[in-house]
mmCIF file of C-alpha atoms and ligand atoms in Angstrom:
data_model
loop_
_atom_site.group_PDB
_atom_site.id
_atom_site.type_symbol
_atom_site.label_atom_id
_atom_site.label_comp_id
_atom_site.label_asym_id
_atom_site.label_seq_id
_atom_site.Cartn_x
_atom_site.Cartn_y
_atom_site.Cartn_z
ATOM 1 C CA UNK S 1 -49.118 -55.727 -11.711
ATOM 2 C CA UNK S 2 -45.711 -55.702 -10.532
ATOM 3 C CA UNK S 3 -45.760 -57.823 -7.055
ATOM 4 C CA UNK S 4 -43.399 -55.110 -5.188
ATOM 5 C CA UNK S 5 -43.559 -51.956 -3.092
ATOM 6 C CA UNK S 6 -40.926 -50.345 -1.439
ATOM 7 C CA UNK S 7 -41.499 -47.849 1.494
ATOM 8 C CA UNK S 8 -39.301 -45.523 3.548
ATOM 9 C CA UNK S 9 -39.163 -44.227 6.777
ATOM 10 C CA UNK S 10 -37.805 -41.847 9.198
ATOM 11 C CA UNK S 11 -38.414 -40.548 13.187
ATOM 12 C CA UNK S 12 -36.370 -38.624 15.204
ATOM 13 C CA UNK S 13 -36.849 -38.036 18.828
ATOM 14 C CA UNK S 14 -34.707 -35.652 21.351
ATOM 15 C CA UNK S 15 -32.370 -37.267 24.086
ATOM 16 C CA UNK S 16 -33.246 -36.151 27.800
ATOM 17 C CA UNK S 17 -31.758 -37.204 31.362
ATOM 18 C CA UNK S 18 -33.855 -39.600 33.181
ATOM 19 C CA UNK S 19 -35.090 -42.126 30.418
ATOM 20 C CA UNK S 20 -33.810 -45.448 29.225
ATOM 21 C CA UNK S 21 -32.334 -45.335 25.725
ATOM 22 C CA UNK S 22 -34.498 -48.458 23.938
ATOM 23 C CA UNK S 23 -33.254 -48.726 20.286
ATOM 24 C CA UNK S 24 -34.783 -51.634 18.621
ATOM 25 C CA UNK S 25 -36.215 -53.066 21.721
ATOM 26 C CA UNK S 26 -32.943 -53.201 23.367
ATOM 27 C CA UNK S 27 -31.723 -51.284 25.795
ATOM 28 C CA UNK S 28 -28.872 -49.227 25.338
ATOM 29 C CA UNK S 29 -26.697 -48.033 28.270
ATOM 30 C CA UNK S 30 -26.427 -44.283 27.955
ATOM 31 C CA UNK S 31 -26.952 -41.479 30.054
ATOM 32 C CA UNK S 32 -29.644 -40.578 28.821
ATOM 33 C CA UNK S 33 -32.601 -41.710 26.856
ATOM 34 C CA UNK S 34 -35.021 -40.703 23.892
ATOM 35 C CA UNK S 35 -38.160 -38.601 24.994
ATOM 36 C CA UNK S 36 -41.561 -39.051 23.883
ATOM 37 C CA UNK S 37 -45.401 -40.147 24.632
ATOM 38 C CA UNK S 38 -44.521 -44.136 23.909
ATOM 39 C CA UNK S 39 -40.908 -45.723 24.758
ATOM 40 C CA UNK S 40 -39.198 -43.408 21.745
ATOM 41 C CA UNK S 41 -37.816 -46.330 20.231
ATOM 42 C CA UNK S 42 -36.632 -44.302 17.328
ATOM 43 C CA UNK S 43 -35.477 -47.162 14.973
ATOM 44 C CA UNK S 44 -38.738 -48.988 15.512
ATOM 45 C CA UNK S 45 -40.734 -46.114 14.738
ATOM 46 C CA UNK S 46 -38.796 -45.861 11.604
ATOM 47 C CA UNK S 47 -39.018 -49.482 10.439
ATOM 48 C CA UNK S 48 -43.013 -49.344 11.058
ATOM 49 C CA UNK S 49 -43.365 -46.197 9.314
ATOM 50 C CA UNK S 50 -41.555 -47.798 6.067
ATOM 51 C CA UNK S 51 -44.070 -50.877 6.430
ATOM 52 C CA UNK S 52 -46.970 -48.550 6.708
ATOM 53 C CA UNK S 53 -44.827 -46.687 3.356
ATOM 54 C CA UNK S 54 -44.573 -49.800 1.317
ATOM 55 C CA UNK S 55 -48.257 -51.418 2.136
ATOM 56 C CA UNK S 56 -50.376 -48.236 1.576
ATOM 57 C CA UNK S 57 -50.657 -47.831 5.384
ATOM 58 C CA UNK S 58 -51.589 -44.421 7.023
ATOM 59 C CA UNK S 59 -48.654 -43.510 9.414
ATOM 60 C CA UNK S 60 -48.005 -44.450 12.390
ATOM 61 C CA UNK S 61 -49.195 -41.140 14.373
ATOM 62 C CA UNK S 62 -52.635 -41.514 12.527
ATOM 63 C CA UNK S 63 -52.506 -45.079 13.256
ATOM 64 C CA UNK S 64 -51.519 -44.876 17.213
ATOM 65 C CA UNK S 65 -52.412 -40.951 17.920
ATOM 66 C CA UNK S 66 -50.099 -39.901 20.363
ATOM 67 C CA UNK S 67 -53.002 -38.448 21.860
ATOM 68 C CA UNK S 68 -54.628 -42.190 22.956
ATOM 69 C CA UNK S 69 -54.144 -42.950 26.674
ATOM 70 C CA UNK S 70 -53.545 -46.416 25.428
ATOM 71 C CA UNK S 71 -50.577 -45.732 23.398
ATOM 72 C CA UNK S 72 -49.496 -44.322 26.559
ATOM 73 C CA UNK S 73 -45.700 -45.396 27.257
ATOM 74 C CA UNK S 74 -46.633 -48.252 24.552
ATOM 75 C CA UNK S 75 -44.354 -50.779 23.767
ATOM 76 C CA UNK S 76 -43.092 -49.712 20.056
ATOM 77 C CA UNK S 77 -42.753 -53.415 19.185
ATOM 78 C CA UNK S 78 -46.366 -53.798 19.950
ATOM 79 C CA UNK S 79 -47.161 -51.346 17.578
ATOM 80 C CA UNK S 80 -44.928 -52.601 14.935
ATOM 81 C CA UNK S 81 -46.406 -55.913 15.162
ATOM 82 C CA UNK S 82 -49.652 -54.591 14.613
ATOM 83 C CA UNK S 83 -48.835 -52.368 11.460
ATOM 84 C CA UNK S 84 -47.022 -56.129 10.298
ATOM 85 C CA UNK S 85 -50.620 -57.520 10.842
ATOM 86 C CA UNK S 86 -52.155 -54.798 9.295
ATOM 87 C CA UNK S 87 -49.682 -55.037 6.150
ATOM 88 C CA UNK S 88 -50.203 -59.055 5.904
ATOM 89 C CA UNK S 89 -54.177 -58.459 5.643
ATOM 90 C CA UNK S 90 -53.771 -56.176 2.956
ATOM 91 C CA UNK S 91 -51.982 -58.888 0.905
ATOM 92 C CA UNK S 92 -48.412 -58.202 1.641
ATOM 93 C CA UNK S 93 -45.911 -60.455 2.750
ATOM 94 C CA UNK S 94 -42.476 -58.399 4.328
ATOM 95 C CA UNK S 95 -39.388 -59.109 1.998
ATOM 96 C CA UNK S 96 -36.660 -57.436 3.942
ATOM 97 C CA UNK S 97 -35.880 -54.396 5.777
ATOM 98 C CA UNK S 98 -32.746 -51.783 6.172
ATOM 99 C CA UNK S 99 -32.499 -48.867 8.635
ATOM 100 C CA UNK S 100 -29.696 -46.536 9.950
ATOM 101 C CA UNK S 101 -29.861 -44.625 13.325
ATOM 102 C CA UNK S 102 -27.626 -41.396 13.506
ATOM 103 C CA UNK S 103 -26.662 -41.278 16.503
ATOM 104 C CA UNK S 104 -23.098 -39.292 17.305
ATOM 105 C CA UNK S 105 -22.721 -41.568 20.629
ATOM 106 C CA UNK S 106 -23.257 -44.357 22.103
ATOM 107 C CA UNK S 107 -21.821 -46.961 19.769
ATOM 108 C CA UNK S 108 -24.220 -49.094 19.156
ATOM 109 C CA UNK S 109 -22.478 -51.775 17.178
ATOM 110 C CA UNK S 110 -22.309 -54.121 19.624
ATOM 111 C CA UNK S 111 -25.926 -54.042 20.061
ATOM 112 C CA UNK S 112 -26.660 -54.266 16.696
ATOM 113 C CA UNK S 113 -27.192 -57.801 16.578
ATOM 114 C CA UNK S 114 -29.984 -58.121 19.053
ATOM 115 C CA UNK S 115 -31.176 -55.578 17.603
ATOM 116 C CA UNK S 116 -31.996 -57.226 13.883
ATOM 117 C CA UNK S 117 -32.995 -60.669 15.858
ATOM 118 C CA UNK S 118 -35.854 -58.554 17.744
ATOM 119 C CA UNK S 119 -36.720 -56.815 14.850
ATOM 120 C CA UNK S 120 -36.730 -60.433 12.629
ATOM 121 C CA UNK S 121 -39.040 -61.499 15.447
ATOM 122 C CA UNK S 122 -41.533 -58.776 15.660
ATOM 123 C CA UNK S 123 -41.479 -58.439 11.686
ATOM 124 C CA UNK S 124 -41.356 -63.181 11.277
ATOM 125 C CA UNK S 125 -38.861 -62.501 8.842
ATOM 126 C CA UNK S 126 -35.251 -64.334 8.631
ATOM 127 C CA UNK S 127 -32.419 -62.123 10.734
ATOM 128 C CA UNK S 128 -30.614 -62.073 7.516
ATOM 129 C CA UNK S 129 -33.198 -59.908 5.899
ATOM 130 C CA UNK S 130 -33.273 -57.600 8.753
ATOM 131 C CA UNK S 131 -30.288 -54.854 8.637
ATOM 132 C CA UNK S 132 -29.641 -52.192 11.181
ATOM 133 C CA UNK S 133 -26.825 -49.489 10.906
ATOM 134 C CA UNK S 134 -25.113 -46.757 13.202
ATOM 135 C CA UNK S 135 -23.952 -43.352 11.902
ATOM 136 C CA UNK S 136 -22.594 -40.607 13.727
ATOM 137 C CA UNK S 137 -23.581 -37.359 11.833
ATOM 138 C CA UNK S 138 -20.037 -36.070 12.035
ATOM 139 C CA UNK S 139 -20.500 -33.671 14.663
ATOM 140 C CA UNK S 140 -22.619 -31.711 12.405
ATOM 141 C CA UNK S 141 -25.807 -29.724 13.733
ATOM 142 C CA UNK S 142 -28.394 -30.745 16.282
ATOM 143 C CA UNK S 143 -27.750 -34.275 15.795
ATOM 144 C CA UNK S 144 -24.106 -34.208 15.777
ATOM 145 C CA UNK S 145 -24.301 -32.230 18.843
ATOM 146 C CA UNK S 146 -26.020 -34.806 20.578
ATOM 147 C CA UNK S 147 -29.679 -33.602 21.413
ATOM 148 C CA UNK S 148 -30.830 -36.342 19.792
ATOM 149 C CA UNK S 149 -31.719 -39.638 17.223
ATOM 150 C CA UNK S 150 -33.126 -39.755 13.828
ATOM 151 C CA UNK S 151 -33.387 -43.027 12.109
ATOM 152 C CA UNK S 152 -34.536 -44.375 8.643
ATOM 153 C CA UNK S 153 -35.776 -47.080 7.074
ATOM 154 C CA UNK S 154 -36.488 -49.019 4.091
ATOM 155 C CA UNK S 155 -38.716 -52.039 3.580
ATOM 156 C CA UNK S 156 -40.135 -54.152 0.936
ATOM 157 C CA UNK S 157 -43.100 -55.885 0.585
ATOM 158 C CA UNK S 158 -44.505 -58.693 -1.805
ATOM 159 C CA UNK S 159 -47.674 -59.611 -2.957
ATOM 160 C CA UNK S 160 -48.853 -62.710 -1.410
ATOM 161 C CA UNK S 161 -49.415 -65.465 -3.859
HETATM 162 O O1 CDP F 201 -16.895 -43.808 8.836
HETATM 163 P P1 CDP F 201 -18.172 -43.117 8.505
HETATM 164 O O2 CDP F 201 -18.093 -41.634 8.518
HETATM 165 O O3 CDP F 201 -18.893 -43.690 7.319
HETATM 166 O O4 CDP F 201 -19.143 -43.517 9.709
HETATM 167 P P2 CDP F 201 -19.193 -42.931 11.198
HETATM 168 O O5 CDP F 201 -20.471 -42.211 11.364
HETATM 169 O O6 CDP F 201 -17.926 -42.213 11.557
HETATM 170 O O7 CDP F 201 -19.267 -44.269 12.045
HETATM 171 C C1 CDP F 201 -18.206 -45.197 11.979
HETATM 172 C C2 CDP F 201 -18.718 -46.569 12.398
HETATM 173 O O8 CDP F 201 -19.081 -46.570 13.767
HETATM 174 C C3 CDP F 201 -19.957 -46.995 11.652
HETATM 175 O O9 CDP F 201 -19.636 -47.633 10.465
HETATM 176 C C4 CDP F 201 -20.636 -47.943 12.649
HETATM 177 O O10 CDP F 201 -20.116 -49.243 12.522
HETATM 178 C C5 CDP F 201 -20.216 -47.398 13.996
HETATM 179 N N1 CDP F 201 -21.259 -46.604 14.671
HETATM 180 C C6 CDP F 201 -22.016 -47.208 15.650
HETATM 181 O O11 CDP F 201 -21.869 -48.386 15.912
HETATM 182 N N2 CDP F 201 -22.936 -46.491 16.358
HETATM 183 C C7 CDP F 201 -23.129 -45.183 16.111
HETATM 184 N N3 CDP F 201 -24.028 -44.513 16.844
HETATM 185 C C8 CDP F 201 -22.382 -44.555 15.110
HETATM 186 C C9 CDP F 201 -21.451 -45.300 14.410
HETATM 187 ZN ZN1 ZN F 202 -40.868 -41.960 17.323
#
């Protein structure tokens, strides 16, 4: 067998007044933030739905259902560490990761660096192997207009020797 998989992912979430804007685990100063049942952390929900992808995981909404008073404002980094946990006892170890977020504004370059070092962390995979992107989506449709985030993801995995 071929020791590889390769998964993708993708969330989007709408932008609302009166929420922090948590990308990655950071937090991003905007005016507004990403709404949802859990913190919205659109690139996190991304990156764990391309582990889930890759491994042979059910998604992340099966996973944590949305519906759970315990996922209740959960912290997405919590989840993603337990998909990562869930992925390692299926016999996969996490090669490397890539993800854009589409965002028309905020920049988020400057954040981008904390950004892969949380992700490294949560994932206990070297920062280099951890990439994180901004896009604007050129003005075009919902996105461009600003109501909201999408993100997407990539990850491999490797069977465990
Ligand atoms: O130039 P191109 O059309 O490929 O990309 P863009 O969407 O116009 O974004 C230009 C650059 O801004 C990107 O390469 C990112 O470095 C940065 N960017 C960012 O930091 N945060 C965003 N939300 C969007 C873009
Ligand atoms: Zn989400």
């Amino acid at each position: 067998m071929i020791p590889f998989r390769v998964g993708i992912g993708y969330d989007s979430h709408r932008l609302v007044e009166g929420r922090k804007l948590i990308l990655a685990g950071v937090e991003v100063p905007f005016e507004k933030g990403l709404d949802g049942h859990s913190d919205a952390d659109v690139l996190l929900h991304a990156i764990s739905d391309a582990v889930c992808g890759a491994a042979g995981l059910e998604d992340i909404g099966r996973l944590f259902p949305d519906t759970d008073p315990r996922w209740k404002g959960a912290d997405s980094g919590v989840l993603l560490s337990q998909i990562v946990a869930l992925a390692r006892g299926e016999g996969w170890d996490i090669v490397n990761i890539d993800a854009i977020l589409i965002a028309q504004r905020p920049k988020i370059a400057d954040f981008v660096p904390k950004m892969r070092e949380n992700v490294a962390k949560l994932l206990q995979i070297e920062y280099n192997c951890v990439n994180i992107r901004g896009k604007t989506a050129e003005q075009l449709g919902a996105l461009g207009a600003g109501l909201g985030m999408a993100a997407h993801a990539a990850c491999l995995v490797a069977r465990k020797d």
